[in-house]
Amino acid sequence: MTQELSTTAPEHLPRQRGDWWRDAVIYQVYVRSFADSDGDGIGDLRGIRERLPHLAGLGVDAVWITPFYASPQADGGYDVADYRAVDPLFGKLSDADDLVREAHRLGLRVIVDIVPNHTSDQHPWFLAALAGGPERAYYHFRPGKGANGELPPNDWESVFGGPAWTRAAVPDGDGGTSQPEAGGEWYLHLFAPEQPDLNWEHPAVSEEFASVLRFWLDLGVDGFRIDVAHGMVKADGMPDIGLREQAKMIGAQVLPFFDQDGVHEIHRSWRRLLDGYEGERIGVAEAWAPTAERLALYVRPDEMHQAFNFQFLRCPWDPDRMREVIDASLAATASVGAPTTWVLSNHDVVRHPTRYGDGPAGLRRARAAALLMLALPGSAYIYQGEELGLPEVTDLPDEVRQDPSFFRAEGQDGFRDGCRVPIPWTRSGSSHGFGSAGSWLPQPDSWGELSVEAQTGVPGSTLELYRAALAVRREHPGLGAGDAVTWLDAPEGVLALARDGFLCTTNTTGTEVELPVPGTVLLSSGAPGFGDGTVRLPADSSTWWAI
Ligand code: GLC
């Protein structure tokens, strides 16, 4: 049975300001896995520069590059030993400079990742701290509990599993240390032991980060993605939580180590710093907050420009839940005058075609979700390979895994190597064009057919769908503008959201749904069938209409 779409006129949604980031489509490059220019099996900065035409051709506005700084790579570069140097694995400082310049020449902005919650345990500060220098105060060292200090100072758990504390050796006063067992203090690491948390109460820490931000802004970057932006401040007294499996509570409740009110002062100071630069340099908070309202605090007018909307990423393929999350996200960010950001995948989560159900249905839904996301007001993030419809790689052998959470977790799922497999550029050849000497994680053989080469020019391919969607979004700037959508009445399981002169219908059901033709098709993730004044929306598909 067909129900009619309501004819309520969509609201006019004026663009609030001309700021580029409000509706920008930003492409995430996971540097190790994008393109390898020197044949060591690991992606690098020159590889990214050589592939920038792909991003310009795709039609994105900006590229966010995950950390490429000097690092022992205990957590894929999120353990930084020198914030002003490029790791030799990824190139030289001049490669970063060339990359930024070439991106700008192609009309792409560049956002780099900054990791302020923790350093590497090989950072000179931490080495000096272990040796008993004044840098000890830049981290969180505490005596242990128990008769001999043999128990961690509190019950906090690492996000990667196990206790969030490691016992350090006792400094011997000569710049050396004794063995850890010999009664040393414990240091806090909310992630791996190789990532000691910084003490943001110490002024040297904030001064150093302001200087690091300036270093990269002076080099010409357009902004920062702020890693663990909700983590820098810990609750006074570091109280016990009293519950196990704390990683599962992240983003569901406020924990004494995350989303503390004090972090906002840091974001305010960084906003002042960003605003002091020419051009619109932005900050994007990777903040896990329990509600859309608490997340909105990070994007108040004097704080960051954007925050990732993980509630949308976490939402299952369920029309009611999706609508609820979209409305709640829009309302929360509108309340502070910020744009909402939409994200479906990144380097920390299972790729969304697999999350939505493996096989053909998962891919159909992923394509439909992409059109739904790109029809929403605000900014959208695309994770490399998403435009190819890549699934999660679920059968990596243990011996190739590198994610620290794989080695630390007990019975947790969600290991992150499966979404980090290098992306395929060509049908055949070594690592499908990723590089000349294989890839640090093996690609499935079937990925040749998902490569950029195999999908280019093929009507209906996922790559051409993304290209077309981004082209339509550019032609209709109203698409990313505004801060609300109008939902039209639609048959069960169909979402129909209207913007100014535009409609997106998403059939979330596993069967075809028939509707009166609502307008002229601009683009579809399926192949709608037309009858006498009616359209049959294919299962798990989105269609864009001019109305
Ligand atoms: C963020 C990053 C993740 C990293 C963690 C610790 O969540 O996205 O990849 O492991 O921070 O830096």
Coordinates of C-alpha atoms and ligand atoms in Angstrom, one line a residue:
M1 CA 0.0 0.0 0.0
T2 CA 1.2 3.5 -0.8
Q3 CA 1.0 6.3 1.6
E4 CA 1.3 9.9 0.4
L5 CA 4.2 12.1 1.2
S6 CA 2.9 15.2 2.9
T7 CA 3.2 18.3 0.9
T8 CA 4.3 20.5 3.8
A9 CA 6.6 23.2 2.3
P10 CA 10.1 22.7 3.7
E11 CA 11.4 25.5 5.8
H12 CA 13.8 27.9 4.2
L13 CA 17.2 27.3 5.8
P14 CA 19.5 30.3 5.2
R15 CA 23.2 29.8 5.6
Q16 CA 24.2 31.4 8.8
R17 CA 27.7 32.5 7.9
G18 CA 30.1 32.0 5.1
D19 CA 32.5 29.9 7.2
W20 CA 33.9 27.1 5.1
W21 CA 33.9 24.5 7.9
R22 CA 30.1 24.8 8.6
D23 CA 29.2 22.5 5.7
A24 CA 32.6 21.2 4.7
V25 CA 33.1 17.6 3.5
I26 CA 36.4 16.4 5.1
Y27 CA 38.2 13.3 4.1
Q28 CA 40.2 11.4 6.7
V29 CA 43.5 10.0 5.6
Y30 CA 44.9 7.3 7.9
V31 CA 48.5 8.0 6.9
R32 CA 49.9 4.4 7.2
S33 CA 47.2 3.0 4.9
F34 CA 46.6 5.6 2.2
A35 CA 49.5 5.5 -0.3
D36 CA 53.1 4.3 0.1
S37 CA 55.6 6.3 -2.1
D38 CA 58.8 4.6 -1.0
G39 CA 58.0 0.9 -1.1
D40 CA 58.4 0.1 2.6
G41 CA 54.8 -1.1 2.9
I42 CA 53.7 1.9 5.0
G43 CA 51.8 4.9 3.7
D44 CA 53.6 8.3 3.8
L45 CA 53.3 12.0 3.2
R46 CA 54.6 11.9 -0.3
G47 CA 52.1 9.1 -1.1
I48 CA 49.3 11.4 0.1
R49 CA 50.6 14.3 -2.0
E50 CA 50.7 12.1 -5.1
R51 CA 47.1 11.0 -4.5
L52 CA 45.7 14.4 -3.7
P53 CA 44.1 14.6 -7.2
H54 CA 41.8 11.7 -6.2
L55 CA 40.5 13.8 -3.3
A56 CA 40.1 16.9 -5.4
G57 CA 38.3 14.9 -8.0
L58 CA 36.1 13.3 -5.4
G59 CA 35.0 16.8 -4.5
V60 CA 35.9 17.1 -0.8
D61 CA 36.8 20.4 0.8
A62 CA 39.5 19.3 3.2
V63 CA 41.7 16.5 4.3
W64 CA 42.4 15.4 7.8
I65 CA 45.7 13.5 8.2
T66 CA 46.2 11.3 11.2
P67 CA 49.5 11.7 13.2
F68 CA 52.7 11.6 11.2
Y69 CA 55.0 12.9 13.9
A70 CA 58.1 11.2 15.3
S71 CA 56.7 8.3 17.2
P72 CA 57.7 4.7 18.3
Q73 CA 54.3 3.7 16.7
A74 CA 53.0 2.0 19.8
D75 CA 49.6 3.2 18.8
G76 CA 49.8 4.0 15.1
G77 CA 51.4 7.4 15.8
Y78 CA 49.1 8.5 18.6
D79 CA 52.1 8.2 20.8
V80 CA 54.1 11.2 19.9
A81 CA 57.8 11.6 20.8
D82 CA 58.4 14.9 19.0
Y83 CA 55.4 17.0 18.0
R84 CA 57.4 19.2 15.6
A85 CA 59.1 16.4 13.6
V86 CA 57.9 14.1 10.9
D87 CA 58.6 10.4 11.6
P88 CA 61.1 9.1 9.1
L89 CA 58.5 6.3 8.3
F90 CA 56.3 9.0 6.8
G91 CA 58.9 11.4 5.4
K92 CA 60.5 14.7 6.3
L93 CA 59.2 18.1 7.5
S94 CA 59.7 19.3 3.9
D95 CA 57.2 16.6 2.8
A96 CA 54.6 18.0 5.2
D97 CA 55.3 21.5 3.8
D98 CA 55.0 20.3 0.2
L99 CA 51.8 18.4 1.0
V100 CA 50.1 21.4 2.5
R101 CA 51.2 23.6 -0.4
E102 CA 50.0 21.1 -3.0
A103 CA 46.7 20.6 -1.2
H104 CA 46.1 24.4 -1.2
R105 CA 47.0 24.6 -4.9
L106 CA 44.2 22.0 -5.5
G107 CA 41.8 23.9 -3.4
L108 CA 41.9 21.5 -0.5
R109 CA 42.4 22.5 3.1
V110 CA 44.5 20.5 5.5
I111 CA 43.7 19.5 9.1
V112 CA 46.4 17.8 11.1
D113 CA 45.9 15.6 14.2
I114 CA 47.2 16.9 17.6
V115 CA 47.6 14.5 20.5
P116 CA 47.5 16.5 23.8
N117 CA 46.2 14.0 26.3
H118 CA 49.4 12.0 26.4
T119 CA 52.9 11.8 24.9
S120 CA 54.9 8.8 24.0
D121 CA 56.9 7.1 26.8
Q122 CA 59.9 8.0 24.6
H123 CA 59.1 11.7 24.6
P124 CA 62.1 13.6 26.2
W125 CA 59.8 14.8 28.9
F126 CA 58.8 11.4 30.0
L127 CA 62.3 10.0 29.9
A128 CA 63.4 13.0 32.1
A129 CA 60.4 12.3 34.3
L130 CA 61.5 8.7 34.8
A131 CA 64.9 9.8 35.7
G132 CA 63.5 12.0 38.4
G133 CA 63.7 15.4 36.7
P134 CA 61.2 18.2 37.3
E135 CA 59.3 16.9 34.2
R136 CA 57.8 14.4 36.5
A137 CA 55.3 17.1 37.4
Y138 CA 54.1 17.2 33.7
Y139 CA 52.6 13.7 34.1
H140 CA 50.5 12.0 36.8
F141 CA 52.8 10.0 39.1
R142 CA 51.2 8.7 42.3
P143 CA 52.3 6.3 45.0
G144 CA 50.6 2.9 44.8
K145 CA 48.2 1.5 47.4
G146 CA 48.9 -1.6 49.5
A147 CA 51.6 -2.2 52.1
N148 CA 54.4 -1.7 49.6
G149 CA 52.7 0.4 47.1
E150 CA 52.2 -2.7 44.9
L151 CA 48.6 -1.8 44.0
P152 CA 47.6 0.9 41.5
P153 CA 46.6 4.3 43.0
N154 CA 43.0 3.9 41.9
D155 CA 40.7 1.5 39.9
W156 CA 40.8 3.3 36.6
E157 CA 41.1 1.1 33.6
S158 CA 42.9 1.8 30.3
V159 CA 40.6 2.3 27.3
F160 CA 42.7 -0.5 25.7
G161 CA 42.1 -2.9 28.6
G162 CA 43.9 -3.5 31.9
P163 CA 44.7 -1.0 34.6
A164 CA 45.3 2.7 33.6
W165 CA 48.5 2.7 35.7
T166 CA 51.9 1.3 35.3
R167 CA 54.5 1.2 38.0
A168 CA 57.7 3.0 37.1
A169 CA 61.2 2.4 38.3
V170 CA 62.7 4.5 41.1
P171 CA 65.0 7.2 39.8
D172 CA 68.5 6.6 41.1
G173 CA 69.4 10.3 41.3
D174 CA 72.0 9.9 38.5
G175 CA 69.6 10.2 35.7
G176 CA 69.1 6.4 35.7
T177 CA 66.5 4.1 37.3
S178 CA 66.2 1.0 39.3
Q179 CA 63.8 -1.8 38.5
P180 CA 60.1 -1.1 38.6
E181 CA 59.6 -3.7 41.3
A182 CA 61.8 -1.7 43.6
G183 CA 59.0 0.4 45.0
G184 CA 58.5 3.1 42.3
E185 CA 55.5 5.3 41.8
W186 CA 52.8 4.6 39.3
Y187 CA 52.0 6.7 36.2
L188 CA 48.7 7.2 34.6
H189 CA 48.0 6.1 31.0
L190 CA 44.4 6.1 29.9
F191 CA 45.5 4.3 26.8
A192 CA 48.6 2.1 26.3
P193 CA 51.5 2.2 28.9
E194 CA 53.5 3.7 26.1
Q195 CA 51.1 6.7 26.2
P196 CA 51.6 8.4 29.6
D197 CA 48.9 11.1 30.3
L198 CA 50.0 14.7 30.6
N199 CA 49.2 16.8 33.6
W200 CA 47.4 19.8 32.2
E201 CA 47.4 21.5 35.5
H202 CA 51.1 22.3 34.9
P203 CA 51.6 25.5 33.0
A204 CA 54.6 24.1 31.0
V205 CA 52.2 21.6 29.4
S206 CA 49.8 24.3 28.0
E207 CA 52.7 26.5 27.0
E208 CA 54.3 23.7 25.0
F209 CA 51.1 22.8 23.2
A210 CA 50.4 26.5 22.3
S211 CA 53.8 26.5 20.8
V212 CA 53.2 23.3 18.9
L213 CA 49.9 24.6 17.5
R214 CA 51.7 27.7 16.3
F215 CA 54.4 25.6 14.7
W216 CA 51.9 23.9 12.5
L217 CA 49.8 26.9 11.9
D218 CA 52.9 28.8 10.8
L219 CA 53.5 26.0 8.3
G220 CA 50.1 26.7 6.9
V221 CA 47.7 24.0 8.2
D222 CA 44.0 25.0 8.3
G223 CA 43.2 23.4 11.6
F224 CA 43.6 20.5 14.1
R225 CA 41.7 17.4 14.9
I226 CA 42.1 17.2 18.7
D227 CA 42.7 13.7 19.9
V228 CA 40.9 12.8 23.1
A229 CA 39.7 16.4 23.5
H230 CA 37.6 15.3 26.4
G231 CA 40.4 13.7 28.4
M232 CA 43.0 16.3 29.4
V233 CA 41.5 17.2 32.8
K234 CA 41.0 14.5 35.5
A235 CA 38.6 14.9 38.4
D236 CA 40.1 16.3 41.6
G237 CA 41.5 13.6 43.8
M238 CA 41.2 11.0 41.0
P239 CA 38.4 9.1 42.7
D240 CA 37.7 5.4 42.2
I241 CA 34.9 4.5 39.9
G242 CA 33.9 1.3 41.6
L243 CA 32.9 -0.5 38.4
R244 CA 34.7 -2.7 35.9
E245 CA 34.7 -2.5 32.1
Q246 CA 34.9 1.2 32.2
A247 CA 35.7 1.4 28.4
K248 CA 32.1 0.4 27.8
M249 CA 30.9 3.5 29.7
I250 CA 32.8 5.9 27.6
G251 CA 30.3 8.1 25.8
A252 CA 27.5 6.8 28.0
Q253 CA 28.3 8.5 31.3
V254 CA 30.7 11.1 32.7
L255 CA 33.7 9.3 34.1
P256 CA 36.3 11.0 36.4
F257 CA 38.8 10.9 33.6
F258 CA 36.7 12.0 30.7
D259 CA 34.5 14.9 29.8
Q260 CA 35.3 16.9 32.9
D261 CA 34.2 20.5 32.9
G262 CA 37.8 21.8 33.2
V263 CA 38.7 20.7 29.6
H264 CA 36.6 23.6 28.2
E265 CA 39.1 26.2 29.5
I266 CA 41.8 24.6 27.4
H267 CA 39.6 24.7 24.3
R268 CA 38.8 28.3 24.9
S269 CA 42.5 29.2 25.0
W270 CA 43.1 27.3 21.8
R271 CA 40.2 29.0 20.1
R272 CA 41.8 32.4 21.0
L273 CA 45.0 31.1 19.5
L274 CA 43.3 29.9 16.3
D275 CA 41.4 33.1 15.9
G276 CA 44.7 35.0 16.0
Y277 CA 45.6 33.5 12.7
E278 CA 44.7 34.7 9.2
G279 CA 42.1 32.5 7.4
E280 CA 39.6 30.4 9.2
R281 CA 41.7 27.9 11.0
I282 CA 39.6 25.4 12.9
G283 CA 39.6 22.9 15.8
V284 CA 37.7 19.7 15.6
A285 CA 37.2 17.9 18.9
E286 CA 37.4 14.2 19.2
A287 CA 35.2 14.2 22.3
W288 CA 33.2 11.3 23.6
A289 CA 30.4 12.8 25.6
P290 CA 27.4 11.0 27.0
T291 CA 24.7 13.2 25.4
A292 CA 24.3 15.5 22.5
E293 CA 24.0 18.4 25.0
R294 CA 27.3 17.7 26.7
L295 CA 28.9 17.3 23.3
A296 CA 27.6 20.7 22.2
L297 CA 29.5 22.3 25.1
Y298 CA 32.7 21.7 23.1
V299 CA 31.4 23.8 20.2
R300 CA 30.2 26.8 22.0
P301 CA 31.1 30.0 20.1
D302 CA 34.4 30.5 22.0
E303 CA 35.5 26.8 21.9
M304 CA 36.1 24.4 19.0
H305 CA 34.4 24.7 15.6
Q306 CA 33.3 21.2 15.3
A307 CA 33.1 18.0 17.4
F308 CA 32.6 14.5 15.9
N309 CA 29.1 13.3 16.3
F310 CA 29.6 9.7 17.5
Q311 CA 26.0 9.3 18.4
F312 CA 25.3 9.2 14.7
L313 CA 28.1 6.8 14.1
R314 CA 26.9 4.5 16.8
C315 CA 23.3 4.6 15.6
P316 CA 22.0 1.2 14.2
W317 CA 20.2 1.0 10.8
D318 CA 16.9 1.7 12.3
P319 CA 14.8 4.6 10.9
D320 CA 13.3 5.7 14.3
R321 CA 16.7 5.8 16.0
M322 CA 18.3 7.5 13.1
R323 CA 15.7 10.2 13.0
E324 CA 15.9 10.7 16.8
V325 CA 19.7 11.0 16.7
I326 CA 19.6 13.4 13.8
D327 CA 17.1 15.6 15.5
A328 CA 18.8 15.5 18.9
S329 CA 22.2 16.3 17.2
L330 CA 20.8 19.2 15.2
A331 CA 19.0 20.6 18.2
A332 CA 22.0 20.4 20.5
T333 CA 24.4 22.1 18.2
A334 CA 21.9 24.7 17.0
S335 CA 21.5 25.7 20.7
V336 CA 25.1 26.9 20.7
G337 CA 25.1 28.1 17.0
A338 CA 27.5 25.4 15.8
P339 CA 27.2 23.1 12.9
T340 CA 26.6 19.4 13.4
T341 CA 29.2 17.0 12.1
W342 CA 28.3 13.7 10.6
V343 CA 30.5 10.7 10.5
L344 CA 29.9 7.0 9.7
S345 CA 33.4 5.5 9.9
N346 CA 36.9 6.3 11.1
H347 CA 40.1 4.5 12.0
D348 CA 38.8 3.4 15.4
V349 CA 35.6 1.6 14.5
V350 CA 34.3 -1.2 12.4
R351 CA 33.6 0.1 8.9
H352 CA 29.9 0.9 8.4
P353 CA 29.1 -1.5 5.6
T354 CA 30.0 -4.3 8.0
R355 CA 28.3 -2.7 11.0
Y356 CA 25.1 -2.5 9.0
G357 CA 25.2 -6.2 8.2
D358 CA 27.9 -7.9 6.2
G359 CA 27.5 -8.7 2.5
P360 CA 25.2 -7.0 -0.1
A361 CA 22.7 -5.6 2.4
G362 CA 25.5 -3.9 4.5
L363 CA 26.9 -2.2 1.4
R364 CA 23.5 -1.2 0.2
R365 CA 22.8 0.4 3.6
A366 CA 26.2 2.0 3.7
R367 CA 25.5 3.7 0.3
A368 CA 22.1 4.8 1.4
A369 CA 23.5 6.1 4.7
A370 CA 26.1 8.1 2.8
L371 CA 23.4 9.9 0.8
L372 CA 21.4 10.5 4.0
M373 CA 24.4 11.9 5.8
L374 CA 25.4 14.2 2.8
A375 CA 21.8 15.5 2.8
L376 CA 22.0 16.8 6.3
P377 CA 22.9 20.3 7.4
G378 CA 26.4 20.6 8.7
S379 CA 29.8 19.1 7.9
A380 CA 30.5 15.5 6.9
Y381 CA 33.5 13.3 7.4
I382 CA 34.5 10.5 5.0
Y383 CA 37.0 7.9 6.1
Q384 CA 39.4 6.7 3.4
G385 CA 38.1 3.8 1.5
E386 CA 34.5 4.5 2.5
E387 CA 34.0 6.0 -1.0
L388 CA 35.0 2.6 -2.4
G389 CA 32.5 0.7 -0.1
L390 CA 35.3 -1.1 1.6
P391 CA 34.1 -3.6 4.3
E392 CA 35.9 -4.3 7.5
V393 CA 38.6 -7.0 7.1
T394 CA 37.5 -9.5 9.7
D395 CA 40.0 -12.3 9.2
L396 CA 43.4 -10.7 9.8
P397 CA 45.8 -13.3 11.3
D398 CA 46.9 -12.5 14.8
E399 CA 50.5 -12.3 13.8
V400 CA 49.9 -9.2 11.6
R401 CA 47.9 -7.3 14.1
Q402 CA 49.3 -4.0 15.5
D403 CA 46.4 -2.4 17.4
P404 CA 47.6 -2.1 21.0
S405 CA 44.1 -2.9 22.2
F406 CA 44.3 -6.3 20.6
F407 CA 47.2 -7.2 22.9
R408 CA 45.8 -5.7 26.1
A409 CA 42.1 -6.5 25.9
E410 CA 40.5 -9.5 27.4
G411 CA 37.3 -10.5 25.7
Q412 CA 36.7 -7.0 24.2
D413 CA 35.8 -6.7 20.6
G414 CA 36.3 -3.8 18.3
F415 CA 40.0 -4.2 17.4
R416 CA 41.0 -1.6 15.0
D417 CA 43.3 -3.2 12.5
G418 CA 40.4 -4.4 10.3
C419 CA 39.4 -0.8 9.3
R420 CA 43.0 0.2 8.8
V421 CA 44.0 -2.2 5.9
P422 CA 45.6 -0.1 3.1
I423 CA 43.2 0.9 0.4
P424 CA 43.3 -0.4 -3.1
W425 CA 44.0 2.0 -6.0
T426 CA 44.4 -0.5 -8.9
R427 CA 42.9 -3.7 -9.9
S428 CA 46.2 -5.6 -9.8
G429 CA 49.8 -5.1 -9.0
S430 CA 51.6 -5.0 -5.7
S431 CA 49.1 -4.2 -2.9
H432 CA 46.7 -3.0 -5.5
G433 CA 48.6 0.2 -6.2
F434 CA 49.0 1.1 -2.5
G435 CA 52.8 0.8 -2.9
S436 CA 55.4 -1.2 -4.7
A437 CA 56.3 -3.6 -1.9
G438 CA 53.2 -5.0 -0.3
S439 CA 51.3 -3.5 2.6
W440 CA 51.8 -3.5 6.4
L441 CA 48.4 -5.3 6.7
P442 CA 47.4 -7.7 4.0
Q443 CA 44.6 -6.7 1.7
P444 CA 41.9 -9.3 0.7
D445 CA 42.4 -10.4 -3.0
S446 CA 38.9 -9.4 -3.8
W447 CA 39.8 -5.7 -3.2
G448 CA 41.1 -5.3 -6.8
E449 CA 37.5 -5.1 -7.9
L450 CA 36.8 -2.4 -5.2
S451 CA 39.8 -0.3 -6.3
V452 CA 39.7 3.3 -7.5
E453 CA 40.7 2.0 -10.9
A454 CA 38.0 -0.6 -11.1
Q455 CA 35.2 1.8 -10.0
T456 CA 36.2 4.9 -11.9
G457 CA 33.7 5.6 -14.7
V458 CA 31.5 2.7 -13.8
P459 CA 27.9 4.0 -13.4
G460 CA 26.4 3.0 -10.1
S461 CA 29.8 2.2 -8.5
T462 CA 30.2 3.4 -4.9
L463 CA 33.0 5.7 -6.0
E464 CA 30.9 7.3 -8.7
L465 CA 28.0 7.6 -6.2
Y466 CA 30.2 9.6 -3.8
R467 CA 31.6 11.7 -6.7
A468 CA 28.1 12.5 -7.9
A469 CA 26.8 13.2 -4.4
L470 CA 29.6 15.6 -3.7
A471 CA 29.0 17.3 -7.1
V472 CA 25.3 17.8 -6.3
R473 CA 26.2 19.1 -2.8
R474 CA 28.4 21.7 -4.4
E475 CA 25.8 22.7 -6.9
H476 CA 23.2 23.0 -4.2
P477 CA 25.0 24.8 -1.3
G478 CA 21.7 24.8 0.6
L479 CA 22.2 21.1 1.2
G480 CA 24.8 21.4 3.9
A481 CA 23.4 24.7 5.2
G482 CA 21.0 25.5 8.0
D483 CA 20.5 23.8 11.3
A484 CA 17.3 21.8 11.0
V485 CA 15.5 19.5 8.6
T486 CA 11.8 19.0 7.9
W487 CA 10.6 15.4 8.1
L488 CA 7.7 14.6 5.8
D489 CA 5.2 11.9 6.4
A490 CA 6.3 8.7 4.7
P491 CA 5.5 5.0 4.7
E492 CA 6.8 2.9 7.6
G493 CA 10.5 2.4 7.4
V494 CA 11.0 5.3 5.0
L495 CA 12.7 8.5 6.1
A496 CA 11.8 11.6 4.0
L497 CA 13.7 14.7 4.9
A498 CA 13.2 17.9 3.1
R499 CA 15.4 20.9 2.7
D500 CA 14.9 24.0 0.6
G501 CA 13.8 22.6 -2.8
F502 CA 15.3 19.2 -2.0
L503 CA 14.2 15.9 -0.6
C504 CA 16.1 12.8 0.5
T505 CA 14.1 9.6 0.8
T506 CA 15.7 6.7 2.5
N507 CA 14.0 3.3 2.4
T508 CA 15.5 1.4 5.4
T509 CA 13.4 -1.7 4.8
G510 CA 14.6 -4.8 3.1
T511 CA 11.8 -4.5 0.5
E512 CA 10.7 -2.1 -2.3
V513 CA 8.4 0.7 -1.2
E514 CA 6.1 2.5 -3.6
L515 CA 5.4 6.3 -3.3
P516 CA 3.9 9.0 -5.5
V517 CA 6.8 10.6 -7.4
P518 CA 7.8 13.5 -5.2
G519 CA 10.0 15.4 -7.7
T520 CA 12.9 15.0 -10.1
V521 CA 15.5 12.4 -9.3
L522 CA 18.9 14.0 -8.7
L523 CA 20.7 10.9 -7.5
S524 CA 20.0 7.5 -6.0
S525 CA 22.0 4.8 -4.3
G526 CA 19.7 2.2 -5.9
A527 CA 17.8 2.1 -9.1
P528 CA 14.3 3.4 -8.5
G529 CA 11.6 2.0 -10.7
F530 CA 8.9 4.4 -12.1
G531 CA 5.2 3.6 -12.8
D532 CA 2.3 5.8 -13.5
G533 CA 3.0 8.7 -11.2
T534 CA 4.7 6.4 -8.7
V535 CA 8.2 5.4 -7.8
R536 CA 9.4 2.2 -6.3
L537 CA 12.2 2.9 -3.9
P538 CA 14.5 -0.1 -3.8
A539 CA 15.3 -1.9 -0.5
D540 CA 17.9 -0.1 1.6
S541 CA 18.4 2.8 -0.7
S542 CA 18.4 6.6 -0.6
T543 CA 17.2 8.9 -3.4
W544 CA 17.8 12.6 -3.7
W545 CA 15.0 14.6 -5.4
A546 CA 14.6 18.2 -6.6
I547 CA 11.2 19.3 -5.4
Ligands
GLC1 C1 41.9 8.5 19.7 C2 42.4 8.0 18.4 C3 42.8 6.6 18.6 C4 43.9 6.5 19.6 C5 43.5 7.2 20.9 C6 44.7 7.4 21.8 O1 40.7 7.9 20.2 O2 41.4 8.2 17.4 O3 43.2 6.0 17.4 O4 44.2 5.2 19.9 O5 42.9 8.4 20.7 O6 45.4 8.5 21.3

